[in-house]
XYZ file of C-alpha atoms in Angstrom:
294
model
C -3.722 -2.742 16.736
C -4.282 -1.727 13.322
C -3.932 -4.279 10.400
C -2.954 -2.916 6.956
C -3.304 -4.814 3.600
C -1.441 -4.241 0.374
C 1.546 -2.646 2.424
C 3.580 -2.515 -0.782
C 1.058 -0.933 -2.940
C 0.481 2.750 -3.821
C -2.043 3.394 -1.082
C -1.100 0.883 1.471
C 2.594 1.990 1.771
C 1.515 5.571 2.119
C -0.990 4.651 4.800
C 1.815 2.820 6.726
C 3.986 5.946 6.609
C 1.311 7.855 8.447
C 0.661 5.005 11.130
C 4.399 4.581 11.648
C 4.632 8.479 12.107
C 1.775 8.461 14.519
C 3.536 5.459 16.487
C 0.372 3.368 15.994
C 0.737 -0.404 16.881
C 0.648 -1.901 13.385
C 0.422 -5.220 11.652
C 0.586 -5.988 7.938
C -0.317 -8.906 5.755
C 2.246 -9.252 2.815
C 2.557 -12.196 0.389
C 6.068 -11.236 -0.044
C 7.745 -9.796 3.084
C 10.995 -9.362 1.513
C 9.476 -6.476 -0.430
C 8.722 -4.425 2.539
C 11.249 -1.696 3.223
C 13.344 -2.534 6.267
C 11.903 0.205 8.430
C 8.697 -1.354 7.979
C 9.732 -5.131 8.916
C 11.510 -3.494 11.929
C 8.459 -1.605 13.124
C 5.362 -3.562 12.129
C 4.288 -7.234 12.814
C 4.334 -9.146 9.586
C 1.787 -11.927 8.615
C 2.880 -13.546 5.755
C 0.371 -14.446 2.882
C -2.656 -13.443 0.747
C -5.520 -11.606 2.405
C -7.953 -13.621 0.452
C -6.987 -16.578 2.543
C -8.766 -17.388 5.625
C -6.157 -18.770 7.799
C -4.047 -15.581 7.016
C -6.765 -12.981 7.726
C -7.766 -14.862 10.844
C -4.247 -14.851 12.442
C -3.631 -11.065 10.995
C -7.101 -10.045 12.816
C -6.683 -11.621 15.926
C -6.551 -8.910 18.802
C -6.875 -6.141 16.153
C -9.502 -3.276 16.290
C -9.217 -1.940 13.146
C -8.484 -2.977 9.499
C -7.554 -0.976 6.388
C -9.078 -3.119 3.641
C -8.124 -2.977 -0.048
C -8.527 -5.381 -2.739
C -5.617 -5.814 -5.019
C -5.730 -5.712 -8.665
C -6.468 -9.074 -10.338
C -6.073 -8.558 -14.115
C -6.800 -12.483 -14.811
C -9.966 -12.671 -12.521
C -12.644 -14.815 -14.031
C -15.248 -12.127 -13.014
C -15.412 -8.838 -11.419
C -17.537 -9.957 -8.603
C -14.953 -12.719 -7.472
C -12.327 -10.184 -7.756
C -14.001 -7.913 -5.105
C -16.577 -9.563 -3.005
C -15.194 -12.963 -3.535
C -11.824 -11.844 -2.483
C -13.426 -10.244 0.549
C -15.542 -13.256 1.869
C -12.773 -14.726 3.961
C -11.972 -11.481 5.542
C -15.495 -10.998 6.440
C -15.703 -14.384 8.185
C -12.644 -13.411 10.115
C -13.842 -9.763 11.109
C -16.831 -11.487 12.878
C -14.551 -14.406 14.395
C -11.993 -12.089 15.830
C -14.108 -9.031 16.870
C -12.913 -6.415 14.670
C -14.381 -3.029 15.524
C -13.791 -0.914 12.433
C -12.668 -1.366 8.963
C -11.813 1.412 6.530
C -12.144 0.105 3.038
C -11.149 1.769 -0.513
C -14.287 1.784 -2.783
C -15.810 3.763 -5.333
C -18.130 6.617 -6.143
C -21.559 5.820 -7.774
C -23.956 4.547 -5.223
C -27.428 5.554 -5.999
C -26.979 6.760 -9.490
C -28.669 5.101 -12.463
C -25.228 3.684 -13.729
C -24.413 1.906 -10.208
C -25.848 -1.557 -11.275
C -23.893 -1.647 -14.707
C -20.516 0.031 -13.700
C -18.047 -3.083 -13.909
C -15.578 -2.514 -10.946
C -17.500 0.100 -9.304
C -20.608 -2.339 -9.331
C -18.350 -4.951 -7.694
C -16.973 -2.557 -5.188
C -20.344 -1.493 -4.005
C -21.153 -5.105 -3.542
C -17.987 -5.672 -1.540
C -19.161 -2.668 0.800
C -22.621 -4.225 1.421
C -20.592 -7.638 2.129
C -18.444 -5.891 4.641
C -21.102 -3.930 6.236
C -23.398 -7.027 6.572
C -20.702 -8.513 9.287
C -21.960 -5.764 11.529
C -18.654 -3.877 11.688
C -18.467 -0.244 11.790
C -17.328 0.638 8.340
C -16.186 3.631 6.191
C -16.001 3.048 2.658
C -13.738 5.560 0.843
C -15.713 6.415 -2.191
C -13.216 7.251 -4.870
C -13.197 8.902 -8.304
C -10.356 8.081 -10.779
C -6.901 8.362 -9.303
C -4.485 10.760 -10.790
C -1.946 8.215 -10.173
C -3.379 6.000 -12.921
C -2.128 8.151 -15.574
C 1.456 6.823 -14.551
C 0.192 3.655 -16.525
C 0.851 5.957 -19.619
C 3.906 7.661 -18.875
C 5.746 5.995 -21.650
C 3.060 6.990 -24.170
C 3.052 10.525 -22.627
C 6.898 10.692 -23.054
C 7.470 9.092 -26.543
C 4.257 10.314 -28.209
C 3.198 13.508 -26.126
C -0.320 11.950 -25.697
C -2.815 9.952 -23.213
C -6.014 8.131 -24.075
C -9.414 6.994 -22.575
C -12.747 5.989 -23.765
C -14.112 8.834 -21.940
C -15.066 11.993 -23.455
C -12.265 14.583 -23.426
C -14.637 17.358 -22.343
C -16.466 15.604 -19.379
C -15.496 17.126 -16.084
C -15.212 14.878 -13.008
C -13.398 14.821 -9.849
C -10.111 13.043 -9.516
C -7.868 12.574 -6.369
C -4.241 11.743 -5.678
C -3.483 8.539 -3.666
C -1.272 10.433 -1.231
C -4.544 12.265 -0.120
C -6.552 8.886 0.012
C -3.875 7.580 2.132
C -4.132 10.617 4.531
C -7.762 10.317 4.841
C -7.748 6.613 5.604
C -4.943 6.981 8.133
C -6.955 9.612 10.016
C -9.787 7.358 10.328
C -7.657 4.366 11.243
C -6.309 6.453 14.195
C -9.693 7.787 15.116
C -11.377 5.135 17.515
C -14.630 7.428 18.199
C -16.740 6.620 15.025
C -19.129 3.994 14.432
C -21.839 2.662 12.046
C -21.498 2.578 8.126
C -20.844 5.608 6.216
C -19.236 6.497 2.712
C -16.624 9.050 2.713
C -15.924 10.777 -0.642
C -12.629 11.654 -1.508
C -12.952 14.237 -4.441
C -9.725 16.107 -4.812
C -9.831 19.946 -4.957
C -11.569 20.361 -8.301
C -13.492 18.736 -11.465
C -11.418 18.668 -14.655
C -11.884 17.101 -18.069
C -9.110 15.227 -19.856
C -8.811 18.473 -22.048
C -8.059 20.344 -18.909
C -5.532 17.831 -17.892
C -3.826 17.747 -21.043
C -3.400 21.557 -20.894
C -2.099 21.523 -17.553
C 0.478 18.578 -18.315
C 1.515 20.711 -21.405
C 2.320 23.602 -18.973
C 4.088 21.236 -16.481
C 6.088 19.511 -19.254
C 6.625 22.370 -21.234
C 5.587 20.870 -24.370
C 2.388 20.225 -25.938
C 0.328 16.848 -24.837
C -2.709 15.995 -26.401
C -5.857 13.632 -25.269
C -7.217 11.338 -27.621
C -10.424 9.427 -27.028
C -10.276 5.699 -27.839
C -13.374 3.884 -29.081
C -14.692 1.350 -26.244
C -13.669 -1.607 -28.843
C -10.037 -0.099 -29.128
C -9.803 0.035 -25.182
C -11.058 -3.392 -24.443
C -8.942 -4.858 -27.172
C -5.900 -3.017 -25.628
C -6.435 -4.435 -22.113
C -7.038 -8.128 -23.212
C -3.892 -7.790 -25.502
C -2.035 -6.651 -22.513
C -3.240 -9.957 -20.578
C -6.209 -9.120 -18.810
C -9.064 -11.454 -18.739
C -12.245 -10.857 -20.929
C -14.286 -10.348 -17.848
C -12.043 -7.816 -16.267
C -11.492 -5.971 -19.495
C -15.339 -5.639 -19.988
C -15.513 -4.568 -16.400
C -13.068 -1.750 -16.898
C -14.826 -0.620 -20.190
C -18.223 -0.864 -18.288
C -16.824 1.517 -15.419
C -15.519 4.160 -17.996
C -18.773 4.391 -19.772
C -20.807 4.678 -16.718
C -18.065 7.513 -15.729
C -18.588 9.011 -18.992
C -22.602 9.155 -18.159
C -21.893 10.806 -14.822
C -21.234 7.961 -12.472
C -18.695 10.199 -10.405
C -20.521 13.405 -10.446
C -23.393 12.644 -7.730
C -21.248 13.321 -4.827
C -21.406 16.799 -3.249
C -18.185 18.816 -3.147
C -17.639 20.219 0.487
C -14.482 21.052 2.494
C -14.837 17.483 3.996
C -15.001 15.838 0.739
C -12.238 17.893 -0.879
C -8.685 16.739 -0.555
C -5.718 19.326 -1.077
C -3.546 17.914 -3.898
C -4.285 19.637 -7.306
C -3.717 17.976 -10.539
C -1.162 20.585 -11.223
C 0.775 19.845 -8.153
C 0.431 16.093 -8.589
C 1.918 16.678 -12.289
C 4.981 18.679 -10.804
C 5.553 16.169 -7.928
C 4.701 12.686 -9.588
C 4.199 12.893 -13.355
C 7.053 15.047 -14.441
C 9.784 13.115 -12.610
C 8.148 9.768 -14.163
C 7.965 11.190 -17.669
C 11.564 12.743 -17.391
C 12.967 9.679 -15.888
């Protein structure tokens, strides 16, 4: 039995697709089961509730050998630690109590870098990894750079004003990956019962690109000029708070961006194992273009 958290999220729902295609026994935790596609409800066992709640994860992990762990976004959390490690503590208790053997979790690049201790969401993600590993479970932390799919948050800005923004330098080259590739790597690990111990698994996409590189590619795919504009840290944080994010989570987002600009994501070595196939150009063709032109 494999337990999948966030089954309606960008990554979780694609992980489910792989597991269902493989015919793997699957159980999902869903706060709103009605949001699950009918095919998922017909295929998987469903445990209703939040995977932050001890009674929910205890029920979901009973008899399960492997868990896909992803902390959902919490824009209103009082702290980044509570949003990641705090959210995960009940699951760690249930992992031990129910004898879960393996966990595959979505985390971040940056461990061992000079910026790792002051990188906002990334610092909190690494603390979450340490907490999960402390249970003694075999753990694979998928170490992520920025997601290509995060640009969908700016699809209206791209459509209406032909631009996108970030507080990161436009010429800073770094890895980025597509969520569909994250899901594929996660599913392969979930379906493999031969691994043990604790390791990070970087998921780096096929190449390092800057935002200026991305603007050029987007311009070619969308057949019109798209430009990148760098925001000040103050303007970036103010925009997040203005959209309803808590002060702590907005500061965590800014701290993460500043750490990435300082090279947080550039420490992992690119190899055939750590590279994934979807290029930014292909992602723009398949995902961004339909979103912008919708």
